[in-house]
Short mmCIF file of C-alpha atoms in Angstrom, two decimals:
data_model
loop_
_atom_site.label_atom_id
_atom_site.label_comp_id
_atom_site.label_asym_id
_atom_site.label_seq_id
_atom_site.Cartn_x
_atom_site.Cartn_y
_atom_site.Cartn_z
CA MET N 1 115.31 103.80 114.47
CA GLY N 2 115.20 105.74 117.71
CA ARG N 3 118.05 103.68 119.19
CA VAL N 4 121.50 105.34 119.33
CA VAL N 5 123.91 103.13 117.41
CA SER N 6 127.48 103.25 116.17
CA ARG N 7 129.39 101.39 113.51
CA THR N 8 130.96 99.18 116.20
CA ASP N 9 127.47 97.83 117.06
CA LEU N 10 127.21 96.02 113.74
CA SER N 11 127.38 92.27 114.18
CA ALA N 12 128.33 89.52 111.76
CA ARG N 13 125.50 88.81 109.36
CA GLU N 14 125.07 85.12 110.14
CA PRO N 15 124.21 85.65 113.85
CA TYR N 16 121.88 88.42 112.73
CA ARG N 17 120.12 86.15 110.23
CA THR N 18 119.69 83.51 112.89
CA LYS N 19 118.22 86.05 115.29
CA VAL N 20 115.86 87.70 112.83
CA HIS N 21 114.48 84.29 111.83
CA ARG N 22 113.94 83.60 115.53
CA ASN N 23 111.97 86.87 115.59
CA LEU N 24 109.84 85.61 112.71
CA GLU N 25 109.19 82.35 114.54
CA ALA N 26 108.06 84.31 117.59
CA LEU N 27 105.80 86.51 115.44
CA ARG N 28 104.16 83.49 113.83
CA ARG N 29 103.49 81.99 117.27
CA MET N 30 102.00 85.24 118.51
CA VAL N 31 99.67 85.40 115.52
CA ALA N 32 98.62 81.78 115.98
CA GLU N 33 98.02 82.25 119.71
CA GLY N 34 96.24 85.62 119.44
CA ARG N 35 98.78 87.55 121.52
CA PHE N 36 97.93 91.01 120.23
CA ALA N 37 95.97 94.03 121.40
CA ALA N 38 92.21 93.84 120.96
CA ASP N 39 90.52 95.09 117.81
CA GLU N 40 89.90 98.77 118.56
CA LEU N 41 90.12 101.85 116.40
CA ARG N 42 93.33 103.73 117.08
CA THR N 43 94.98 106.05 114.60
CA GLY N 44 98.22 107.98 114.55
CA VAL N 45 99.67 110.79 112.44
CA GLU N 46 103.22 111.86 111.65
CA LEU N 47 103.77 115.10 109.73
CA GLU N 48 107.14 116.18 108.35
CA LEU N 49 108.14 119.83 107.96
CA ALA N 50 110.77 121.71 105.99
CA LEU N 51 112.50 124.84 107.30
CA VAL N 52 113.26 127.86 105.14
CA ASP N 53 115.06 131.13 105.78
CA GLU N 54 113.89 134.64 104.85
CA GLY N 55 115.05 134.12 101.26
CA MET N 56 112.97 130.90 100.99
CA GLU N 57 116.15 128.80 100.93
CA PRO N 58 116.48 125.65 103.07
CA ALA N 59 117.41 126.55 106.65
CA MET N 60 119.79 123.98 108.23
CA LEU N 61 118.51 124.75 111.70
CA ASN N 62 116.43 121.83 112.97
CA HIS N 63 118.45 121.35 116.18
CA ALA N 64 118.38 125.10 116.85
CA VAL N 65 114.60 125.09 116.50
CA LEU N 66 114.20 122.06 118.77
CA ASP N 67 116.45 123.66 121.39
CA ARG N 68 113.96 126.53 121.58
CA SER N 69 110.80 124.42 121.54
CA ALA N 70 108.91 123.22 124.59
CA SER N 71 106.88 120.73 122.56
CA ASP N 72 107.55 117.02 123.07
CA LEU N 73 105.76 116.33 119.76
CA LEU N 74 108.59 117.77 117.63
CA THR N 75 111.66 115.78 116.67
CA THR N 76 114.43 115.81 114.07
CA GLU N 77 114.34 114.07 110.73
CA LEU N 78 116.99 113.03 108.23
CA GLY N 79 117.88 116.43 106.78
CA ARG N 80 119.11 119.41 108.77
CA TRP N 81 116.21 121.39 107.26
CA ASN N 82 113.61 118.84 108.45
CA LEU N 83 111.43 118.44 111.53
CA GLU N 84 108.72 115.91 112.31
CA ILE N 85 105.53 116.22 114.34
CA ASN N 86 104.45 112.99 116.06
CA LEU N 87 100.86 113.41 117.20
CA PRO N 88 99.56 111.08 119.92
CA PRO N 89 97.33 108.11 118.97
CA ARG N 90 93.60 108.78 119.00
CA THR N 91 90.25 107.37 118.00
CA LEU N 92 87.97 108.82 115.31
CA PRO N 93 84.39 108.78 116.65
CA GLY N 94 82.47 111.99 117.26
CA THR N 95 84.44 115.19 116.67
CA ALA N 96 87.93 113.72 117.17
CA ALA N 97 88.96 114.68 113.63
CA CYS N 98 88.44 118.38 114.43
CA ARG N 99 90.70 118.00 117.44
CA LEU N 100 93.27 116.38 115.14
CA GLU N 101 93.13 119.45 112.90
CA ASP N 102 93.49 121.70 115.94
CA ASP N 103 96.53 119.69 117.06
CA VAL N 104 98.15 119.95 113.63
CA VAL N 105 97.57 123.71 113.57
CA SER N 106 98.91 124.22 117.10
CA SER N 107 101.96 121.99 116.52
CA ILE N 108 102.91 123.88 113.36
CA ALA N 109 102.34 127.16 115.20
CA CYS N 110 104.64 125.97 117.99
CA ALA N 111 107.31 125.10 115.44
CA ARG N 112 106.78 128.48 113.76
CA ARG N 113 107.34 130.38 117.01
CA SER N 114 110.52 128.47 117.81
CA ALA N 115 111.81 128.76 114.26
CA ALA N 116 111.17 132.52 114.13
CA VAL N 117 113.73 133.03 116.92
CA VAL N 118 116.48 131.75 114.62
CA GLY N 119 115.11 133.36 111.44
CA ALA N 120 113.40 130.30 109.97
CA THR N 121 109.86 129.30 108.99
CA PRO N 122 108.35 125.79 108.79
CA VAL N 123 106.44 124.70 105.72
CA THR N 124 104.39 121.56 105.00
CA ILE N 125 105.08 120.64 101.39
CA GLY N 126 105.98 117.42 99.57
CA ILE N 127 109.33 118.67 98.24
CA LEU N 128 110.83 122.03 99.07
CA PRO N 129 111.00 123.66 95.61
CA THR N 130 113.99 125.86 96.45
CA LEU N 131 116.33 122.98 97.26
CA GLY N 132 119.59 123.02 95.32
CA ALA N 133 122.05 120.26 94.51
CA GLU N 134 124.35 121.67 97.19
CA HIS N 135 121.76 120.76 99.84
CA LEU N 136 121.86 117.07 98.92
CA ALA N 137 125.32 116.27 100.29
CA SER N 138 126.17 114.16 103.32
CA ASP N 139 127.11 117.21 105.42
CA LYS N 140 123.48 118.34 105.19
CA LEU N 141 122.25 115.27 107.10
CA THR N 142 121.13 115.83 110.68
CA ASP N 143 124.00 115.43 113.12
CA ASP N 144 122.87 112.17 114.70
CA PRO N 145 124.75 108.83 114.91
CA ARG N 146 121.79 106.83 113.56
CA TYR N 147 121.53 108.93 110.40
CA ASP N 148 125.28 108.90 109.87
CA LEU N 149 125.40 105.13 110.26
CA LEU N 150 122.46 104.51 107.94
CA ASN N 151 124.03 106.80 105.33
CA ARG N 152 127.38 105.02 105.54
CA GLN N 153 125.82 101.58 105.30
CA MET N 154 123.70 102.51 102.29
CA VAL N 155 126.58 104.25 100.50
CA ASP N 156 128.73 101.16 101.08
CA ALA N 157 125.94 98.86 99.86
CA ARG N 158 125.46 100.96 96.72
CA GLY N 159 129.16 101.02 95.90
CA GLU N 160 128.75 103.98 93.54
CA PRO N 161 126.96 107.35 93.55
CA PHE N 162 123.19 107.39 93.84
CA ARG N 163 121.69 108.32 90.47
CA LEU N 164 118.65 110.60 90.32
CA ASP N 165 117.07 110.37 86.86
CA ILE N 166 113.51 111.72 86.73
CA ALA N 167 111.76 112.98 83.62
CA ALA N 168 108.46 114.78 83.24
CA PRO N 169 105.71 112.42 82.01
CA SER N 170 105.89 111.72 78.30
CA GLY N 171 104.08 114.26 76.16
CA SER N 172 103.61 116.86 78.92
CA ARG N 173 106.88 118.81 79.16
CA ASP N 174 110.49 118.43 78.07
CA GLU N 175 112.07 118.61 81.52
CA ARG N 176 114.40 116.04 83.05
CA LEU N 177 116.68 115.89 86.09
CA VAL N 178 119.82 113.75 86.05
CA LEU N 179 122.16 114.03 89.04
CA ASP N 180 124.64 111.81 90.88
CA VAL N 181 124.87 112.30 94.64
CA ASP N 182 127.19 110.87 97.30
CA SER N 183 124.68 110.35 100.12
CA ILE N 184 121.07 109.53 100.96
CA ALA N 185 120.37 113.22 101.62
CA PRO N 186 117.87 113.37 98.70
CA GLU N 187 115.60 111.18 100.83
CA ALA N 188 115.31 114.13 103.20
CA ALA N 189 113.76 116.14 100.38
CA CYS N 190 110.68 113.88 100.61
CA THR N 191 108.45 115.33 103.33
CA SER N 192 105.31 113.35 103.98
CA LEU N 193 102.16 112.76 105.99
CA GLN N 194 102.17 109.26 107.48
CA LEU N 195 98.95 107.70 108.71
CA HIS N 196 98.77 104.80 111.18
CA LEU N 197 95.88 102.44 111.83
CA GLN N 198 95.98 99.80 114.57
CA LEU N 199 94.77 96.39 113.42
CA THR N 200 94.80 92.74 114.44
CA PRO N 201 96.50 89.89 112.53
CA GLU N 202 93.05 88.87 111.27
CA THR N 203 92.05 92.30 109.96
CA PHE N 204 95.46 93.40 108.69
CA PRO N 205 95.56 91.70 105.25
CA ALA N 206 92.26 93.16 104.00
CA HIS N 207 93.17 96.66 105.22
CA TRP N 208 96.62 96.45 103.59
CA ASN N 209 95.03 95.31 100.33
CA ALA N 210 92.53 98.16 100.52
CA ALA N 211 95.33 100.68 101.09
CA GLN N 212 97.25 99.32 98.11
CA ALA N 213 94.14 99.43 95.91
CA ILE N 214 93.50 103.13 96.62
CA ALA N 215 97.11 104.34 96.62
CA GLY N 216 96.80 105.70 93.08
CA ALA N 217 93.72 107.75 93.91
CA GLN N 218 95.33 108.94 97.16
CA VAL N 219 98.48 110.25 95.54
CA ALA N 220 96.58 111.81 92.62
CA LEU N 221 94.24 113.71 94.97
CA ALA N 222 97.00 114.87 97.31
CA ALA N 223 99.89 115.51 94.86
CA ASN N 224 102.04 118.34 96.20
CA SER N 225 105.60 117.81 94.86
CA PRO N 226 105.90 119.05 91.26
CA PHE N 227 109.34 120.70 91.49
CA LEU N 228 112.80 119.33 92.26
CA LEU N 229 116.05 121.26 91.84
CA GLY N 230 114.35 123.77 89.57
CA HIS N 231 112.73 121.18 87.30
CA ARG N 232 109.00 120.64 86.91
CA LEU N 233 108.63 116.86 86.90
CA TRP N 234 105.86 114.56 88.22
CA ALA N 235 102.81 115.88 90.06
CA GLU N 236 104.16 113.89 93.02
CA THR N 237 107.90 113.79 92.29
CA ARG N 238 108.42 112.59 95.86
CA VAL N 239 107.54 109.07 94.65
CA PRO N 240 110.40 108.54 92.15
CA LEU N 241 112.75 110.66 94.26
CA PHE N 242 112.26 108.50 97.34
CA GLU N 243 112.63 105.32 95.28
CA GLN N 244 115.91 106.48 93.74
CA ALA N 245 117.35 108.25 96.79
CA VAL N 246 117.72 105.02 98.79
CA ASP N 247 118.16 102.56 95.91
CA VAL N 248 121.24 100.60 96.97
CA ARG N 249 121.09 98.37 93.86
CA PRO N 250 123.72 98.97 91.17
CA VAL N 251 122.54 98.73 87.58
CA GLU N 252 123.34 95.02 87.33
CA LEU N 253 121.10 94.09 90.27
CA ARG N 254 118.28 96.24 88.92
CA ASN N 255 118.59 94.42 85.60
CA GLN N 256 118.24 91.11 87.46
CA GLY N 257 114.94 92.25 88.96
CA VAL N 258 116.23 92.63 92.53
CA ARG N 259 113.58 94.51 94.48
CA PRO N 260 114.11 98.15 95.50
CA ARG N 261 114.00 99.09 99.19
CA VAL N 262 111.21 101.59 98.48
CA TRP N 263 108.68 99.04 97.34
CA PHE N 264 105.03 98.92 96.39
CA GLY N 265 105.00 95.12 96.59
CA ASP N 266 104.15 92.49 93.98
CA ARG N 267 101.04 90.65 95.27
CA TRP N 268 97.96 91.02 97.43
CA ALA N 269 98.46 89.96 101.05
CA SER N 270 96.84 86.97 102.70
CA SER N 271 98.70 87.23 106.02
CA VAL N 272 100.57 89.95 107.88
CA THR N 273 103.42 87.52 108.52
CA ASP N 274 103.88 87.18 104.75
CA LEU N 275 104.89 90.84 104.56
CA PHE N 276 107.45 90.59 107.36
CA GLU N 277 108.81 87.37 105.88
CA GLU N 278 109.19 89.05 102.48
CA ASN N 279 111.17 91.85 104.11
CA VAL N 280 113.61 89.31 105.53
CA ARG N 281 113.70 87.08 102.45
CA TYR N 282 114.30 89.77 99.84
CA PHE N 283 116.31 92.52 101.54
CA PRO N 284 119.83 92.31 103.02
CA ALA N 285 120.24 93.89 106.44
CA LEU N 286 121.51 97.46 106.45
CA LEU N 287 121.86 97.55 110.24
CA PRO N 288 122.59 93.93 111.30
CA MET N 289 122.66 94.54 115.04
CA VAL N 290 121.83 91.73 117.44
CA ASP N 291 120.03 92.43 120.70
CA GLU N 292 120.30 90.26 123.82
CA GLU N 293 116.56 89.51 124.01
CA ASP N 294 115.47 85.92 123.32
CA PRO N 295 111.97 86.43 121.82
CA LEU N 296 110.87 82.82 122.32
CA ALA N 297 111.94 82.89 125.96
CA GLU N 298 109.92 86.09 126.39
CA LEU N 299 106.87 84.34 124.97
CA GLU N 300 107.34 81.39 127.32
CA ALA N 301 107.47 83.85 130.22
CA GLY N 302 104.16 85.38 129.11
CA SER N 303 105.70 88.65 127.90
CA ALA N 304 105.45 90.41 124.56
CA PRO N 305 108.91 90.32 122.91
CA GLN N 306 110.31 93.50 121.43
CA LEU N 307 111.54 91.74 118.25
CA HIS N 308 114.32 94.31 117.99
CA GLU N 309 116.00 92.88 114.89
CA LEU N 310 112.81 92.45 112.90
CA ARG N 311 111.53 95.92 113.74
CA LEU N 312 114.85 97.58 112.87
CA HIS N 313 115.11 95.65 109.61
CA SER N 314 111.51 96.37 108.57
CA GLY N 315 112.18 100.05 109.27
CA THR N 316 114.75 100.00 106.45
CA VAL N 317 112.32 98.52 103.92
CA TRP N 318 110.22 101.50 102.87
CA ARG N 319 106.98 99.97 101.66
CA TRP N 320 104.40 102.56 100.63
CA ASN N 321 102.03 100.71 102.96
CA ARG N 322 104.15 99.22 105.70
CA PRO N 323 103.37 96.67 108.44
CA VAL N 324 104.54 97.80 111.87
CA TYR N 325 105.00 95.65 114.97
CA ASP N 326 105.23 97.49 118.28
CA VAL N 327 104.80 96.97 122.01
CA ALA N 328 102.98 99.47 124.23
CA ASP N 329 102.41 99.00 127.95
CA GLY N 330 103.59 95.42 127.64
CA VAL N 331 101.04 94.55 124.92
CA ALA N 332 101.98 93.77 121.32
CA HIS N 333 100.07 95.43 118.53
CA LEU N 334 100.13 95.73 114.73
CA ARG N 335 99.74 98.89 112.71
CA LEU N 336 99.32 99.71 109.07
CA GLU N 337 101.51 102.70 108.18
CA ASN N 338 100.31 104.52 105.06
CA ARG N 339 103.26 106.44 103.55
CA VAL N 340 101.73 107.53 100.24
CA LEU N 341 100.81 111.12 101.09
CA PRO N 342 102.96 114.26 100.86
CA ALA N 343 102.89 116.87 103.59
CA GLY N 344 100.56 119.87 103.27
CA PRO N 345 99.32 122.04 101.79
CA SER N 346 97.32 123.15 104.88
CA ALA N 347 96.20 121.48 108.09
CA ILE N 348 92.63 121.10 106.82
CA ASP N 349 93.96 119.52 103.59
CA ALA N 350 96.06 117.07 105.60
CA VAL N 351 93.16 116.01 107.81
CA ALA N 352 90.90 115.72 104.75
CA ASN N 353 93.47 113.36 103.20
CA ALA N 354 93.56 111.35 106.43
CA LEU N 355 89.78 111.07 106.81
CA PHE N 356 89.38 110.08 103.16
CA PHE N 357 91.89 107.27 103.73
CA TYR N 358 90.44 106.04 107.02
CA GLY N 359 86.87 106.11 105.76
CA LEU N 360 87.63 104.50 102.43
CA VAL N 361 89.64 101.55 103.74
CA ARG N 362 86.97 100.89 106.38
CA ALA N 363 84.29 100.71 103.69
CA LEU N 364 86.30 98.62 101.25
CA VAL N 365 87.11 95.83 103.71
CA THR N 366 83.39 95.30 104.37
CA LEU N 367 82.40 94.95 100.71
CA GLU N 368 81.16 91.56 99.57
CA HIS N 369 83.36 91.93 96.47
CA PRO N 370 86.34 94.14 97.43
CA PRO N 371 88.37 95.53 94.52
CA TRP N 372 91.41 93.31 95.04
CA ARG N 373 89.27 90.28 94.18
CA SER N 374 88.76 91.54 90.62
CA MET N 375 91.75 93.86 90.14
CA THR N 376 95.26 92.70 89.38
CA PHE N 377 98.07 93.86 91.62
CA ASP N 378 99.82 95.23 88.53
CA ALA N 379 96.76 97.42 87.90
CA ALA N 380 97.00 98.82 91.43
CA TYR N 381 100.67 99.60 90.90
CA GLY N 382 99.92 101.15 87.51
CA ASN N 383 97.36 103.41 89.20
CA PHE N 384 99.96 104.44 91.78
CA VAL N 385 102.48 105.45 89.12
CA ALA N 386 99.84 107.23 87.00
CA GLY N 387 98.53 109.15 90.01
CA ALA N 388 102.04 110.24 90.97
CA GLN N 389 102.89 111.29 87.40
CA HIS N 390 99.72 113.13 86.44
CA GLY N 391 97.87 114.02 89.64
CA MET N 392 94.27 114.97 88.93
CA ASP N 393 94.84 114.44 85.20
CA ALA N 394 95.57 110.72 85.72
CA GLN N 395 93.46 107.95 84.23
CA LEU N 396 92.99 105.12 86.76
CA PHE N 397 91.53 101.63 86.50
CA TRP N 398 88.76 100.52 88.86
CA PRO N 399 86.71 97.31 88.76
CA GLY N 400 83.28 97.87 87.21
CA MET N 401 84.31 101.24 85.78
CA GLY N 402 87.31 100.49 83.62
CA THR N 403 89.85 103.27 83.10
CA VAL N 404 88.44 106.65 84.12
CA GLY N 405 89.57 110.07 85.27
CA VAL N 406 90.43 110.65 88.91
CA ASP N 407 87.54 113.08 89.38
CA ARG N 408 84.95 110.62 88.11
CA LEU N 409 86.38 107.70 90.10
CA VAL N 410 86.39 109.67 93.33
CA LEU N 411 83.09 111.50 92.93
CA ASP N 412 81.10 108.53 91.64
CA ARG N 413 82.62 105.65 93.59
CA LEU N 414 85.26 106.37 96.24
CA LEU N 415 83.82 109.42 97.99
CA PRO N 416 80.45 107.74 98.74
CA LEU N 417 82.39 104.77 100.13
CA ALA N 418 84.50 107.06 102.29
CA ARG N 419 81.33 108.61 103.72
CA GLU N 420 80.00 105.13 104.53
CA GLY N 421 83.28 104.22 106.19
CA LEU N 422 83.31 107.31 108.39
CA ARG N 423 79.74 106.56 109.44
CA ALA N 424 80.90 103.09 110.40
CA TRP N 425 83.65 104.70 112.50
CA ASP N 426 80.91 106.81 114.20
CA VAL N 427 82.40 110.08 112.99
CA GLU N 428 79.98 112.96 113.51
CA PRO N 429 78.30 113.57 110.12
CA SER N 430 79.06 117.30 110.12
CA VAL N 431 82.71 116.54 110.84
CA ALA N 432 82.92 113.97 108.06
CA GLU N 433 81.35 116.47 105.67
CA ARG N 434 83.84 119.21 106.68
CA TYR N 435 86.74 117.11 105.44
CA LEU N 436 85.22 115.06 102.63
CA SER N 437 83.85 118.26 101.10
CA VAL N 438 87.49 119.33 100.69
CA ILE N 439 88.18 116.18 98.68
CA GLU N 440 85.04 116.78 96.60
CA ALA N 441 86.06 120.37 95.89
CA ARG N 442 89.50 119.27 94.71
CA CYS N 443 87.83 116.96 92.22
CA ARG N 444 85.43 119.63 90.97
CA THR N 445 88.12 122.33 90.61
CA GLY N 446 90.97 120.05 89.54
CA CYS N 447 93.15 121.81 92.10
CA THR N 448 95.80 120.09 94.24
CA GLY N 449 98.90 121.46 95.86
CA ALA N 450 100.84 120.39 92.77
CA SER N 451 98.54 122.17 90.32
CA TRP N 452 98.52 125.32 92.45
CA GLN N 453 102.32 125.36 92.56
CA THR N 454 102.75 124.76 88.83
CA GLN N 455 100.10 127.28 87.80
CA THR N 456 101.50 129.93 90.13
CA VAL N 457 105.03 129.43 88.82
CA ALA N 458 103.75 129.46 85.24
CA ALA N 459 101.95 132.76 85.88
CA LEU N 460 105.08 134.28 87.40
CA GLU N 461 107.25 133.06 84.54
CA LYS N 462 104.78 134.50 82.02
CA ASP N 463 105.15 137.78 83.89
CA GLY N 464 108.92 137.68 83.30
CA CYS N 465 110.29 135.91 86.39
CA PRO N 466 113.13 133.43 85.85
CA ARG N 467 112.32 129.97 87.25
CA PRO N 468 114.43 130.34 90.47
CA VAL N 469 112.76 133.66 91.30
CA ALA N 470 109.32 132.28 90.47
CA LEU N 471 109.88 129.32 92.78
CA ARG N 472 110.87 131.55 95.70
CA ARG N 473 107.92 133.87 95.18
CA MET N 474 105.53 130.95 94.82
CA LEU N 475 106.84 129.39 98.04
CA ASP N 476 106.44 132.68 99.91
CA ARG N 477 102.77 132.83 98.84
CA TYR N 478 102.32 129.15 99.62
CA ILE N 479 103.49 129.73 103.21
CA SER N 480 101.08 132.65 103.61
CA HIS N 481 98.12 130.58 102.41
CA MET N 482 99.23 127.60 104.50
CA ALA N 483 99.25 129.79 107.64
CA GLY N 484 95.64 130.79 106.95
CA ASN N 485 94.59 127.10 106.98
CA GLN N 486 92.33 127.38 103.98
CA PRO N 487 92.09 124.34 101.66
CA VAL N 488 94.32 124.56 98.59
CA HIS N 489 91.42 124.47 96.13
CA SER N 490 90.46 127.95 97.40
CA TRP N 491 93.92 129.50 96.97
CA PRO N 492 94.14 132.10 94.17
CA VAL N 493 96.84 131.92 91.52
CA THR N 494 98.47 135.31 90.96
CA SER N 495 101.42 136.66 89.03
CA ASP N 496 103.21 139.94 89.56
CA ALA N 497 100.71 141.43 87.16
CA ALA N 498 97.35 142.62 88.40
CA GLY N 499 95.40 139.67 87.02
CA VAL N 500 94.04 136.83 89.13
CA THR N 501 93.35 133.39 87.65
CA ALA N 502 91.21 130.79 89.38
CA VAL N 503 92.91 127.41 89.81
CA GLY N 504 91.40 124.75 87.61
CA ALA N 505 89.98 127.29 85.18
#
């Protein structure tokens, strides 16, 4: 999506279909002939930020902040209040994870310095709780031709307003948001932490299956998006919001079972090409642009084709675990992009979430009986929804354990596996313990970013604050704690009264 495009670039769909199927043919040949980068551990991290002003309202200043930044790691994102940090690829052995944390801290600090010049502050949070309906209009999208074009294409494909309809989980609270919007701007409300892992065609399917199997536990442990437009909804409201914000299906197509563009999937993978082929088979092109490259001719010449059409199309199918094809230094490689996690709360929390993921998938793919052999795909999806709805209060299914609480599943089964996986990656034991101890403490306290936010707002409301005021005050405290880079399970919950309540108590 980095290419500058205009509406006049859009080609007729039939030439596009022909070309994208030629891309698939080239990909299948490359897999069969082993034309990919060697099997080596390389990871990547993308972290999205929101900008707020002194009143904790969204600050539509991303270009102004970038104009004042010397960092080449910062870039724009969909909303005018968004920025993204793209950290360079790295390996994990030794103390590399600590350097990752240092890089996250320094990148946020760089953004903070640049934002301060224009009266803004960056925050890493799943959904900015002070967003209002007025911020979800098309004029709040970043001024960039690619975003404008994508918005226009998706609005045209939808043919009617996008409907946001999200209710708090049954039996927990009587809160519900229903809103029609005229653009894909609500997608920009979803700020996330995206993890990349380089793989080969042979290793990709098992790692993708592992990532799908643990998605419910991931989102439950990291939930950080309980508020949207003043409503307290899911622990990770970013999940239904993202699904609905770019859902180009009218009601009739949803009733027919047409797949949404934000998609968990419907089966375990046996080949990486299956996933790319599903993207082409099930989803109409939003940006049907045809490049001049002939991918098969590139293969015959001994070069790695760019597969422009396939890459652009797959970038508009937002799988929660997405296959990525790329070319670097003339060599093709495959990556697994894990999109489950929200941003924040602190840098150490983010790196703990990353190390838990990398360690756990490494351990799972080496098991003699991995979970996807005895777990239905529907059960994995059910875990994902339950984790997003209830956070640490979710009940999740796991083979050999049945349906259990998140804390028990993680402490008894997943955390020991994550430790084994990090050992297999040659991560320094003290470094692994620094981050996995954060995950353990979340389980023992029951505290996530979502629970801290909701308990803080509840304490403020009990002290007499109306919900909008409580959200602003909570966010102000959140930013202060975030800047101190202490894990969220150690953050105190306070109201305007003198009392202090421990999270999870």
